[in-house]
Amino acid sequence: MNRIQIDVITGERQVIELTAEEVAQAQAQYAAWLAAQPTKEEQIAKLQAQIDALKG
Amino acid sequence: MALELNGTTGVQGNSGAFVAGTAVASTSGTSIDFTSIPSWVKRITVMFDAVSLSGSSTIRIQLGTGSTTYTTSGYVTFGVTFSTGGLGGATDTGGFVIGQNHTAGGVTTYGGSCVITNVTGNNWSYMAVMGGSSTTNGGQLGGGSVPLGAALTAVRVTTVNGTDTFDAGTINILYE
């Protein structure tokens, strides 16, 4: 995996290989993001509560 | 207000002028990084033309400081994805997000812009709108803000999972 880097002053374009540390960091950040998201069950429960409220 | 114009590298001093970056073919890479953004910049527009991803992760924008450390926490942001059948949303603290998820593998290509504006000091706000080529996950919105620890010098366009790759389109920035 790699990333593209552009210097906006010079226009120089570089293709830089990701280090193992960068990949590990990305995976750790993604795991943290996933953990912070509501589960499908929680989302369904919230929607159901809104439907129930609309029905009165 | 004086302008400093240089025939090789464009506007160097504080000005009301736009400076266009170099358009990048977003056909590979897990991120597209724009570096060496001048310290006088107050607004950056990131533009997407027919961009797609290899997977269905969410596009995330991270801001960099110094030479170059990307800020990966402290963002307050929310993204919304619209389909004809409904919508979904997600928060993020690791970067500004555009939408909640995208349609994978070039099935949907997206165009639009996000605007990152200096509020005061090193505090930046963000808003984004993108539209896609499909009724599934075709609408993408985002907004938020972040306090940086130092002056902004770089903008990274990546994804929430960090491993999806860009596989189509063009990305560029304007700064002013």
Short mmCIF file of N, CA, C and O in Angstrom, two decimals, chain A residues 3-6 13 15 18 20-21 23 30 35-37 42 44 49-50:
data_model
loop_
_atom_site.label_atom_id
_atom_site.label_comp_id
_atom_site.label_asym_id
_atom_site.label_seq_id
_atom_site.Cartn_x
_atom_site.Cartn_y
_atom_site.Cartn_z
N ARG A 3 0.83 5.89 -0.43
CA ARG A 3 0.09 7.14 -0.42
C ARG A 3 0.74 8.08 -1.41
O ARG A 3 1.93 7.96 -1.74
N ILE A 4 -0.07 9.02 -1.93
CA ILE A 4 0.42 10.00 -2.89
C ILE A 4 0.61 11.32 -2.16
O ILE A 4 -0.29 11.75 -1.43
N GLN A 5 1.75 11.94 -2.35
CA GLN A 5 2.01 13.22 -1.67
C GLN A 5 2.37 14.29 -2.71
O GLN A 5 3.24 14.08 -3.55
N ILE A 6 1.64 15.42 -2.64
CA ILE A 6 1.86 16.53 -3.56
C ILE A 6 2.32 17.75 -2.78
O ILE A 6 1.65 18.16 -1.82
N ARG A 13 5.34 15.45 -7.05
CA ARG A 13 4.47 14.33 -6.68
C ARG A 13 5.33 13.15 -6.26
O ARG A 13 6.25 12.76 -6.98
N VAL A 15 5.22 9.08 -4.58
CA VAL A 15 4.48 7.90 -4.14
C VAL A 15 5.28 7.27 -3.02
O VAL A 15 6.43 6.88 -3.22
N LEU A 18 3.59 2.83 2.51
CA LEU A 18 3.22 2.91 3.92
C LEU A 18 4.13 2.00 4.74
O LEU A 18 4.44 0.88 4.31
N ALA A 20 4.93 -0.36 8.11
CA ALA A 20 4.13 -1.28 8.93
C ALA A 20 3.49 -0.53 10.09
O ALA A 20 2.35 -0.81 10.49
N GLU A 21 4.22 0.45 10.61
CA GLU A 21 3.70 1.23 11.74
C GLU A 21 2.49 2.05 11.31
O GLU A 21 1.49 2.15 12.04
N VAL A 23 0.40 1.36 8.84
CA VAL A 23 -0.72 0.44 8.61
C VAL A 23 -1.34 0.03 9.94
O VAL A 23 -2.57 0.04 10.11
N TYR A 30 -9.16 2.63 13.04
CA TYR A 30 -10.41 2.12 12.49
C TYR A 30 -11.15 1.30 13.55
O TYR A 30 -12.37 1.41 13.70
N ALA A 35 -15.70 0.89 17.24
CA ALA A 35 -16.18 0.70 18.61
C ALA A 35 -17.08 1.84 19.06
O ALA A 35 -17.94 1.66 19.92
N ALA A 36 -16.86 3.04 18.47
CA ALA A 36 -17.64 4.22 18.89
C ALA A 36 -18.98 4.31 18.17
O ALA A 36 -19.82 5.15 18.53
N GLN A 37 -19.19 3.49 17.15
CA GLN A 37 -20.43 3.57 16.38
C GLN A 37 -21.53 2.76 17.03
O GLN A 37 -21.27 1.72 17.64
N GLU A 42 -28.93 -1.10 18.21
CA GLU A 42 -29.17 0.21 18.84
C GLU A 42 -29.85 1.17 17.86
O GLU A 42 -30.75 1.93 18.23
N ILE A 44 -31.76 0.32 15.31
CA ILE A 44 -33.14 -0.15 15.11
C ILE A 44 -34.02 0.26 16.29
O ILE A 44 -35.15 0.72 16.12
N ALA A 49 -38.30 3.58 18.46
CA ALA A 49 -38.80 4.55 19.45
C ALA A 49 -39.39 5.77 18.74
O ALA A 49 -40.42 6.31 19.17
N GLN A 50 -38.74 6.21 17.64
CA GLN A 50 -39.26 7.35 16.88
C GLN A 50 -40.60 6.99 16.23
O GLN A 50 -41.54 7.80 16.21
#
